[in-house]
Coordinates of C-alpha atoms in Angstrom, one line a residue:
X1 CA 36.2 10.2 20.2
X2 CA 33.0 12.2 19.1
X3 CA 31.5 11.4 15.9
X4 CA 31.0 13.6 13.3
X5 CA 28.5 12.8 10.5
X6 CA 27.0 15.1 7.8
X7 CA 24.5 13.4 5.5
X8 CA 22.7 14.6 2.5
X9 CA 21.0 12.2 0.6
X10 CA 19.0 13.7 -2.7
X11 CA 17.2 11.9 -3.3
X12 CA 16.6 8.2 -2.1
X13 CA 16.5 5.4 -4.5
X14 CA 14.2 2.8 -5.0
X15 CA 11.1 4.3 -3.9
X16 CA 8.6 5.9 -5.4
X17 CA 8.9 9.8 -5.9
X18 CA 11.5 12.7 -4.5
X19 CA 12.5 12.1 -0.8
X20 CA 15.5 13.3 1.4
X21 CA 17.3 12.2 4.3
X22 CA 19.2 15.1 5.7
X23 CA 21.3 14.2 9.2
X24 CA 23.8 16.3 10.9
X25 CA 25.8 14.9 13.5
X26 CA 28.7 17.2 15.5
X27 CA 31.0 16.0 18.2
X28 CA 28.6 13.2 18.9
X29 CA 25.9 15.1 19.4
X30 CA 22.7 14.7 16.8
X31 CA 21.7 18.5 15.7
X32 CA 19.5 18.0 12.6
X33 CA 17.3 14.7 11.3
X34 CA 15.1 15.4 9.1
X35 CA 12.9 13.4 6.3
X36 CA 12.4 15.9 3.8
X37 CA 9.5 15.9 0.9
X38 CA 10.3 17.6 -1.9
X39 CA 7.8 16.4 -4.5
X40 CA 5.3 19.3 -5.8
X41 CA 1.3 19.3 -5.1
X42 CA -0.2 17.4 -8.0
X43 CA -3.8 18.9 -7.3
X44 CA -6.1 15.9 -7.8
X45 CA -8.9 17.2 -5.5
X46 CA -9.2 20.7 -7.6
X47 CA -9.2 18.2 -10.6
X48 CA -11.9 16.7 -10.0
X49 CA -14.2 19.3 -9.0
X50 CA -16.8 20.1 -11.9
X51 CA -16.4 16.4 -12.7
X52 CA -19.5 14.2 -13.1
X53 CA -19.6 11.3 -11.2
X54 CA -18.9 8.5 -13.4
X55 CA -15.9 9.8 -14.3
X56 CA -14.0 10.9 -10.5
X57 CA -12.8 7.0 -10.8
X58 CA -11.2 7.3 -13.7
X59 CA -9.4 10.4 -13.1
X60 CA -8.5 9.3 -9.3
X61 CA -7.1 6.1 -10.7
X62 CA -4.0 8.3 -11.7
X63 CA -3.0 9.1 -8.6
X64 CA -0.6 6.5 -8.3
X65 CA 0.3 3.8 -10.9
X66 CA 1.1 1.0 -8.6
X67 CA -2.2 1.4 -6.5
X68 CA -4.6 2.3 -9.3
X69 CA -7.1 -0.2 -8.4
X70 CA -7.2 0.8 -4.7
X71 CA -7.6 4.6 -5.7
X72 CA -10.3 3.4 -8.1
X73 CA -12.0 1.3 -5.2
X74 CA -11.8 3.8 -3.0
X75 CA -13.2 6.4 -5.4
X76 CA -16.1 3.7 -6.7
X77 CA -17.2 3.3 -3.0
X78 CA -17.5 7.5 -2.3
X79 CA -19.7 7.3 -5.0
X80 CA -21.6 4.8 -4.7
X81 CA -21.9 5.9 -0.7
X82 CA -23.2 9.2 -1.7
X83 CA -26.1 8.2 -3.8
X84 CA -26.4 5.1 -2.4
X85 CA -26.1 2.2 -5.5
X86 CA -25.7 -1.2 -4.3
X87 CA -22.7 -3.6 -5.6
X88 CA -24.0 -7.3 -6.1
X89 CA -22.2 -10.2 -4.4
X90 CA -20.6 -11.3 -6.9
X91 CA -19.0 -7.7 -8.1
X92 CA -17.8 -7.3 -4.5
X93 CA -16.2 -10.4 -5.2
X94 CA -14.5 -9.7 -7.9
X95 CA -13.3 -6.3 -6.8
X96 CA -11.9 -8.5 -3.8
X97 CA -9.8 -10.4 -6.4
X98 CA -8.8 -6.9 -8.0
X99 CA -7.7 -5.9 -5.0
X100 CA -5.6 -9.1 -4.3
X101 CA -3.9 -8.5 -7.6
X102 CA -2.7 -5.3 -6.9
X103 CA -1.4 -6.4 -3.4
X104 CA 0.4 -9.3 -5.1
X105 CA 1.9 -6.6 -8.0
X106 CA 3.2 -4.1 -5.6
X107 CA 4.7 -6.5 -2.9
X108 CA 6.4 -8.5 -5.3
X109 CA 7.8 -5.6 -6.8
X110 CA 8.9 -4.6 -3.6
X111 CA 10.2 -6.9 -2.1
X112 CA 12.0 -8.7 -5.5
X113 CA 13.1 -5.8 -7.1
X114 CA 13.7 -2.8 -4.1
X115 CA 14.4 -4.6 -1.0
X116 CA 16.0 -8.0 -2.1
X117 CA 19.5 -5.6 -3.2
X118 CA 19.6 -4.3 0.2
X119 CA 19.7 -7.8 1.5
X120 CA 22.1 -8.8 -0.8
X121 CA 24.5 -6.2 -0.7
X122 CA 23.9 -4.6 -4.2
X123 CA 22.5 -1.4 -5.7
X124 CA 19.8 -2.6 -7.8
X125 CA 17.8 -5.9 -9.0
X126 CA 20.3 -5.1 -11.9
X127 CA 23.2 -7.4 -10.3
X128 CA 21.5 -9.6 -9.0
X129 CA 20.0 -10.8 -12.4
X130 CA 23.3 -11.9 -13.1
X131 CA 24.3 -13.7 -9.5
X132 CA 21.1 -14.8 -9.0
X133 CA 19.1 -15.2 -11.9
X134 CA 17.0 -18.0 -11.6
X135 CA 15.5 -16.3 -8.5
X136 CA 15.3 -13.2 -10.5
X137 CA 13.0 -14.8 -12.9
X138 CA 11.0 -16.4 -10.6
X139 CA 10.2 -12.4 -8.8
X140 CA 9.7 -11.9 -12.2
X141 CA 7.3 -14.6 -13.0
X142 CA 4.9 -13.9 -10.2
X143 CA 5.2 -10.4 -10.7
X144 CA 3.7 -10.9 -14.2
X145 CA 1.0 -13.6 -12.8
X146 CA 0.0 -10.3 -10.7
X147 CA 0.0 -8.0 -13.7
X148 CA -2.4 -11.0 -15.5
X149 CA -4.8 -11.4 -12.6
X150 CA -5.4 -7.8 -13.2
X151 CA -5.4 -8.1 -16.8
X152 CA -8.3 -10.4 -16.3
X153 CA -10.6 -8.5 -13.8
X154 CA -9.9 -5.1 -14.4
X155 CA -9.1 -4.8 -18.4
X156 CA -5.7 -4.1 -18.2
X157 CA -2.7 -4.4 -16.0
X158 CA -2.8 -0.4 -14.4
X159 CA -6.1 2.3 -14.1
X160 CA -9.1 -0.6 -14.6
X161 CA -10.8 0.2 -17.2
X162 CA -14.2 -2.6 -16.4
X163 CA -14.5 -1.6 -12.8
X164 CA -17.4 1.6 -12.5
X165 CA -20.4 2.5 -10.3
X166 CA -22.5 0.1 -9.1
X167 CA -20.1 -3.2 -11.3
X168 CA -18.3 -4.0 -14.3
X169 CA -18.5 -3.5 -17.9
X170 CA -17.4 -6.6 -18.3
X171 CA -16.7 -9.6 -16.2
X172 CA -14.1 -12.3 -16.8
X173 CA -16.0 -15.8 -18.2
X174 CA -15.5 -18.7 -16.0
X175 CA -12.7 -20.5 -18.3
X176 CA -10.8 -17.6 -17.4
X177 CA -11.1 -17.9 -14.0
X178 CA -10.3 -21.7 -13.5
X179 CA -6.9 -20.8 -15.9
X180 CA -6.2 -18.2 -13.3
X181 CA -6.7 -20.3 -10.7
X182 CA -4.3 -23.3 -12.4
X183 CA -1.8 -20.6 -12.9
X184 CA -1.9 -19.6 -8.9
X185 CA -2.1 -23.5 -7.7
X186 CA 1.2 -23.7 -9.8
X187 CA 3.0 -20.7 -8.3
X188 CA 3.0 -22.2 -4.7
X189 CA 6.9 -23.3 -5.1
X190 CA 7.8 -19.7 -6.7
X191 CA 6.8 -18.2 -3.7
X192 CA 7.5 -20.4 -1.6
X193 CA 11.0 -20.1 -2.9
X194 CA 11.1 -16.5 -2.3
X195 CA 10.2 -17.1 0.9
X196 CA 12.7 -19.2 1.9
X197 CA 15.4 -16.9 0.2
X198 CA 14.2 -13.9 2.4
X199 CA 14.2 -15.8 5.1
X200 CA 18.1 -16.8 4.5
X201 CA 19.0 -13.0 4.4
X202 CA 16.3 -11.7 7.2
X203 CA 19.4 -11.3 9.6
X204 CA 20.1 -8.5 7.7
X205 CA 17.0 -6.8 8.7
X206 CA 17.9 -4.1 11.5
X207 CA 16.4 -5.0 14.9
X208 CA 15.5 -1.6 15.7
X209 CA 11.9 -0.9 17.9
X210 CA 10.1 2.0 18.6
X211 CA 6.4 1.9 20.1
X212 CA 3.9 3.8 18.1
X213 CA 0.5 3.2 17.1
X214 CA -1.1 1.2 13.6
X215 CA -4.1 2.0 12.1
X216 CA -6.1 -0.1 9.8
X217 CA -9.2 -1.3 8.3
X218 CA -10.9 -4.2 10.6
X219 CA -13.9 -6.7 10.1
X220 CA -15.3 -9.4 12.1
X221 CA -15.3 -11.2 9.0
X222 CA -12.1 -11.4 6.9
X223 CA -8.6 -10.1 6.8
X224 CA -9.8 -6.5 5.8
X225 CA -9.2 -5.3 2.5
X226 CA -11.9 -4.1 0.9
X227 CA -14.3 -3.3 3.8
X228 CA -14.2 -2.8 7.4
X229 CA -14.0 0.0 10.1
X230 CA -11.5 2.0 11.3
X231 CA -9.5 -0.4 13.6
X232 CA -6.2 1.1 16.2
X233 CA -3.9 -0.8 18.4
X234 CA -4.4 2.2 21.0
X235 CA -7.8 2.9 20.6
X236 CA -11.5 2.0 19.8
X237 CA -12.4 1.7 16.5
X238 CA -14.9 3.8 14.6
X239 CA -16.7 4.0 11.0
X240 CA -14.6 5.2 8.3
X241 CA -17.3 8.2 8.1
X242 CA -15.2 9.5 10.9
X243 CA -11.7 8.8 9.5
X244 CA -10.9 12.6 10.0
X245 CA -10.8 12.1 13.7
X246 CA -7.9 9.3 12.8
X247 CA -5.9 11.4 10.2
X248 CA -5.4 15.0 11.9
X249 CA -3.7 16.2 9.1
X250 CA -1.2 18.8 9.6
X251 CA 1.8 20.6 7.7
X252 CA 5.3 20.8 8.8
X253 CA 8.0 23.4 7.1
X254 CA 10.5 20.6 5.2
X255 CA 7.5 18.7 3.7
X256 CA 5.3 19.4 0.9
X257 CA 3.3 16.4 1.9
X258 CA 1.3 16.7 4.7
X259 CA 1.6 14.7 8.2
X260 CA -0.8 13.1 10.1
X261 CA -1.7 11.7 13.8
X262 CA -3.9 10.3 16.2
X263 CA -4.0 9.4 19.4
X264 CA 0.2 9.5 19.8
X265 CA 2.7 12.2 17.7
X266 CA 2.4 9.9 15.0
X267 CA 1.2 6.1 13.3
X268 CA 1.7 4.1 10.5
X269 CA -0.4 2.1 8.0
X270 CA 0.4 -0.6 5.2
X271 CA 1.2 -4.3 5.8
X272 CA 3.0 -4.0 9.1
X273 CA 0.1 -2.0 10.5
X274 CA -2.6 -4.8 9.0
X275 CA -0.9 -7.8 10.1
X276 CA -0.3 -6.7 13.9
X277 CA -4.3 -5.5 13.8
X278 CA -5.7 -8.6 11.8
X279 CA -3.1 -11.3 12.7
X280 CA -5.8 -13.7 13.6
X281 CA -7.4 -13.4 10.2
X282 CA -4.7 -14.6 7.9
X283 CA -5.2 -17.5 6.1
X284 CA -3.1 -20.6 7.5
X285 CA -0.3 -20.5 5.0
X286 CA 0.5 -17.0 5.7
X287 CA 0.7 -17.4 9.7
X288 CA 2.7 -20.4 9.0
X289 CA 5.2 -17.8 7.2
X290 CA 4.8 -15.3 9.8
X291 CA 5.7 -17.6 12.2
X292 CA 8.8 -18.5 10.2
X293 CA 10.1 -14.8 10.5
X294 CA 8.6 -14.9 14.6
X295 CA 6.8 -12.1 13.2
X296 CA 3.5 -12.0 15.8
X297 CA 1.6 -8.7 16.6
X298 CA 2.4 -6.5 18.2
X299 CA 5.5 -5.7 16.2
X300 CA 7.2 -2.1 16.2
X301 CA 10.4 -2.7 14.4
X302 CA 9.5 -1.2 10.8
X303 CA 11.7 -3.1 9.3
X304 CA 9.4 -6.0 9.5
X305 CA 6.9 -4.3 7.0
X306 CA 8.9 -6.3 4.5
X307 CA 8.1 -9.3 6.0
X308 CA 4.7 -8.4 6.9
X309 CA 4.4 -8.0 2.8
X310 CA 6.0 -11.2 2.0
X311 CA 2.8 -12.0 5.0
X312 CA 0.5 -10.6 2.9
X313 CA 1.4 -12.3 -0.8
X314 CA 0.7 -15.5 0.4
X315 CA -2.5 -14.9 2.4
X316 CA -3.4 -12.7 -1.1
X317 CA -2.1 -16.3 -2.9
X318 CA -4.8 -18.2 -1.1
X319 CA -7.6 -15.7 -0.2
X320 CA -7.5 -15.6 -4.3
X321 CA -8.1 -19.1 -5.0
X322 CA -10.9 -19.1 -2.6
X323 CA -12.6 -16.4 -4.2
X324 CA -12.4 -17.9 -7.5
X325 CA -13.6 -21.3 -6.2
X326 CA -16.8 -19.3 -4.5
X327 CA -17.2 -17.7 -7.7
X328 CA -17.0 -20.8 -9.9
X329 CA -19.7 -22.6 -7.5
X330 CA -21.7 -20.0 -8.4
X331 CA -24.8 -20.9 -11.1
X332 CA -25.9 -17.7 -11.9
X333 CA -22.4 -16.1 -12.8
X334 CA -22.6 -14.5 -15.1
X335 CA -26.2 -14.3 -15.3
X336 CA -26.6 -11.4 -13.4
X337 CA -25.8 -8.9 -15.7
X338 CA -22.9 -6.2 -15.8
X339 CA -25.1 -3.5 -13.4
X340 CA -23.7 -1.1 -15.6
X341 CA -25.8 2.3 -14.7
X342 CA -25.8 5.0 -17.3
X343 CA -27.7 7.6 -15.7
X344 CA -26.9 10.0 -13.1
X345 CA -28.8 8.3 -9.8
X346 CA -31.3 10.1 -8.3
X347 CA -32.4 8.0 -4.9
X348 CA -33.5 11.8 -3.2
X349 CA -29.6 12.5 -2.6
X350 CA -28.7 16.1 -3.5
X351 CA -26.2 18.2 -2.6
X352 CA -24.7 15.0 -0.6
X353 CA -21.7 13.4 0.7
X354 CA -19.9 10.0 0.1
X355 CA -16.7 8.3 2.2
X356 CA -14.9 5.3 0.5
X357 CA -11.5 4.0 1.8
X358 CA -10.2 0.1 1.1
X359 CA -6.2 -1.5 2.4
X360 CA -3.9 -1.1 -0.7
X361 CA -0.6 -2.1 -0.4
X362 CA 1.1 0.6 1.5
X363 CA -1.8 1.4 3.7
X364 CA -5.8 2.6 4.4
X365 CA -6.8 5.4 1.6
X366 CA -10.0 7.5 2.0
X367 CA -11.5 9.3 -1.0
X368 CA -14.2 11.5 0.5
X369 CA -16.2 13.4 -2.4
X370 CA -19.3 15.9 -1.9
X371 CA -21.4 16.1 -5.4
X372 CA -24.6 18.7 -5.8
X373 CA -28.0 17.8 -7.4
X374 CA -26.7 17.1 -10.9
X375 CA -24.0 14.8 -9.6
X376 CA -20.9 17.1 -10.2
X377 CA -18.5 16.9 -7.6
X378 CA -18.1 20.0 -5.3
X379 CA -15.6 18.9 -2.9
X380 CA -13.0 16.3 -3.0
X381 CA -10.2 15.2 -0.2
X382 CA -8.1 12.0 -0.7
X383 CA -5.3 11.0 2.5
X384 CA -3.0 8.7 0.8
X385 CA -0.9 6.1 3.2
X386 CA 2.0 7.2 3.2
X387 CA 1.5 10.7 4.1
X388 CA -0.2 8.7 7.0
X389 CA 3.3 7.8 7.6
X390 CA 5.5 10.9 7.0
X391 CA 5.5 11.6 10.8
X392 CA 5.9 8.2 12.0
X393 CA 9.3 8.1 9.8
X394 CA 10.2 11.5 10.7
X395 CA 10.4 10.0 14.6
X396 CA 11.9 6.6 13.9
X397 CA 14.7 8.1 12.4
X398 CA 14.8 10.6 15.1
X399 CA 14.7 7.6 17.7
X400 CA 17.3 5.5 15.4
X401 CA 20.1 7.9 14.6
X402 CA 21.4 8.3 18.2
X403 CA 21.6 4.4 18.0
X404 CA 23.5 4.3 15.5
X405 CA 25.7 7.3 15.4
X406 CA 29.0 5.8 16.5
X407 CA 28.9 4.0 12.5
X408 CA 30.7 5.2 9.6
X409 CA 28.7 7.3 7.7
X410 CA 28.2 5.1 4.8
X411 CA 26.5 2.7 7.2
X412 CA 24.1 4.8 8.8
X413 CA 23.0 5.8 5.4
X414 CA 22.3 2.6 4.4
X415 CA 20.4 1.9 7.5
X416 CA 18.3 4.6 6.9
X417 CA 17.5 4.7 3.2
X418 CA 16.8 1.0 4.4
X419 CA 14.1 2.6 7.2
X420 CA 12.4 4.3 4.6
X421 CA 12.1 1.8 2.1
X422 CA 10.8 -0.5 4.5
X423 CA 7.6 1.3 4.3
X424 CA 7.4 1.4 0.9
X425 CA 6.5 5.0 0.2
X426 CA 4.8 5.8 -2.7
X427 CA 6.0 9.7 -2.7
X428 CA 4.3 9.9 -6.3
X429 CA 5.3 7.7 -9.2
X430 CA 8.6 8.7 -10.6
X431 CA 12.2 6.5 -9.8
X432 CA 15.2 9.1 -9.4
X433 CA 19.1 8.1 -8.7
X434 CA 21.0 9.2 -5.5
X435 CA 23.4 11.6 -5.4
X436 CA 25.1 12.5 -1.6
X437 CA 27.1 15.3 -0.3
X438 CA 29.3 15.0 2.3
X439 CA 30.6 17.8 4.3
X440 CA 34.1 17.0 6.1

């Protein structure tokens, strides 16, 4: 007997932002699938334009709530590119541990509060603080160690306030740090814990492949976060100044969000893509829980994004505490001053061009800016992750609906609200309920 199926879902849940899954199934054959993007244009590059630029971070920072520090990053280093002001060793540093922060914030969130009711059958964290509470609070607890670490370095727990051109406004004294450090020595068990719980419910995770390409920043150096080059699993890598031959933006009619590829119809970004192009980089503890979940690169089920997050917490955990260490054996912390600069550079740049892009949770993000002599920005384009991976879930639900098809209907929603979520799109920053129409 043919299956019939007729989905509608408006929008899906526990992500951020407006997004649709629309699938029509008729006597067993698949006639529609479709991720749809509702969302409206929020013009953030014709904001900025007419902006001075010591103020484009600030104003880019809003972009997204959850990857405020990235966007500010991202929009720090266009800046400083174009005109050329140098960031000390020890501000790099501590942008590296703002960084971690936010990676810690977001994939705890995720994973604790978005994916963790999938897993355990329910529609929200909301249940589960009543079956499970004690792991609740501990999600809860390190989500809020997160929020602190960023309280620390950047001035507040979303859009930093300390981190500008060229280093901070202020910088956190050393007593903070070693408290910092304390509290993440102490919150080994915690996530250790949520490890292990994840681990108990990973068989719920679909086992669903389909071979496409990952893109992220690379570095002979560290895990890349912060810095690096353009790094592919299909192809050579290349600087970031040429990060428009990787993105090939495009538009497609259901989508208000742009699409992009490279060198196949489509590729993704975020933890998955980082962890199957920097494997060998992670910090011991985090291969040891990668190879826990047998999660080795290359991986293309999406579905192990999650676990590629729950990765990427613990190599955050430690990479952290390192950092603080090298910054506490430090003598001249502190010393340095702030490098706060309070006129507009001149360095002979006019009329020029700056590329900045950093990993933040859900993926590579360039901020490319063009300012004129004066240093007010002309031009500005930003390609945010997951419109890097728009197409690439447009196809894996294309190549996972025919698998699927001979389900009830209730369970191939579920399957693919839980494809979506996987990656963790950040559609913009608003929560909606679903509602779904069913036509018999």
């Amino acid at each position: 007997m043919h299956q019939n199926h007729d989905i509608n879902i408006h929008y899906i849940t526990r992500v951020e932002g407006h997004g649709n899954i629309v699938v029509n199934v008729k006597d067993g054959r698949l006639e529609k699938c479709e991720w749809q993007v509702p969302e409206a244009p929020r013009f953030f590059e014709a904001m900025v334009v007419g902006q001075k630029w010591d103020v484009l971070h600030h104003i880019t920072s809003r972009i997204c709530g959850i990857c405020s520090i990235g966007h500010t990053l991202a929009s720090l280093k266009a800046t400083e590119a174009t005109f050329g002001i140098n960031v000390s060793e020890r501000d790099i540093k501590l942008r590296k541990l703002a960084l971690h922060a936010e990676n810690l914030q977001s994939h705890i969130l995720h994973l604790g509060y978005l994916v963790l009711p999938d897993l355990m059958g329910v529609g929200s964290v909301i249940p589960l603080a009543e079956t499970n509470p004690a792991e609740v609070k501990i999600v809860v607890g390190l989500h809020k160690l997160a929020n602190q670490m960023s309280d620390l370095v950047c001035g507040r727990t979303t859009h930093p306030q300390r981190l500008i051109p060229g280093g901070f406004t202020k910088i956190p004294a050393k007593d903070e740090l070693k408290k910092l450090r304390d509290a993440l020595v102490g919150a080994w068990n915690d996530i250790e814990t949520v490890a292990k719980l994840i681990h108990t419910l990973s068989g719920k995770l679909p086992n669903f492949t389909r071979e496409t390409e990952f893109i992220a920043l690379t570095s002979k150096d560290e895990y890349a976060l912060y810095d690096g080059e353009i790094g592919s699993t299909d192809t050579k890598g290349a600087k970031v100044s040429q990060y428009l031959e990787y993105t090939n933006e495009y538009i497609v009619p259901q989508s208000t969000a742009k699409y992009a590829k490279h060198a196949r119809e489509s590729f993704m970004v975020g933890a998955l893509a980082r962890v199957n192009k920097n494997y060998s980089q992670l910090h011991k503890k985090a291969k040891d829980v990668a190879t826990l979940f047998d999660l080795a690169p290359v991986c293309h089920n999406p579905y192990m994004n999650n676990i590629a997050q729950l990765v990427e917490i613990v190599h955050s955990w430690e990479d952290s505490i390192g950092l603080i260490d090298e910054l506490l054996a430090d003598n001249l912390y502190g010393a340095e001053g702030l490098n706060v600069i309070t006129n507009t550079p001149t360095h002979q740049h006019t009329n020029t061009r700056g590329i900045g892009a950093v990993e933040v949770p859900r993926g590579i993000l360039y901020h490319d800016y063009t300012y004129d002599e004066n240093g007010f920005c002309t031009k500005a384009n930003c390609i945010i992750p997951t419109n890097q991976n728009h197409a690439n879930i447009q196809l894996d639900m294309e190549a996972l609906v025919p698998q699927i098809m001979h389900k009830k209907t209730d369970e191939i929603e579920l399957t693919l609200e839980m494809l979506v979520r996987a990656y963790d799109p950040c559609i913009s920053c608003s929560t909606h309920f679903l509602k779904i129409e069913f036509k018999e």
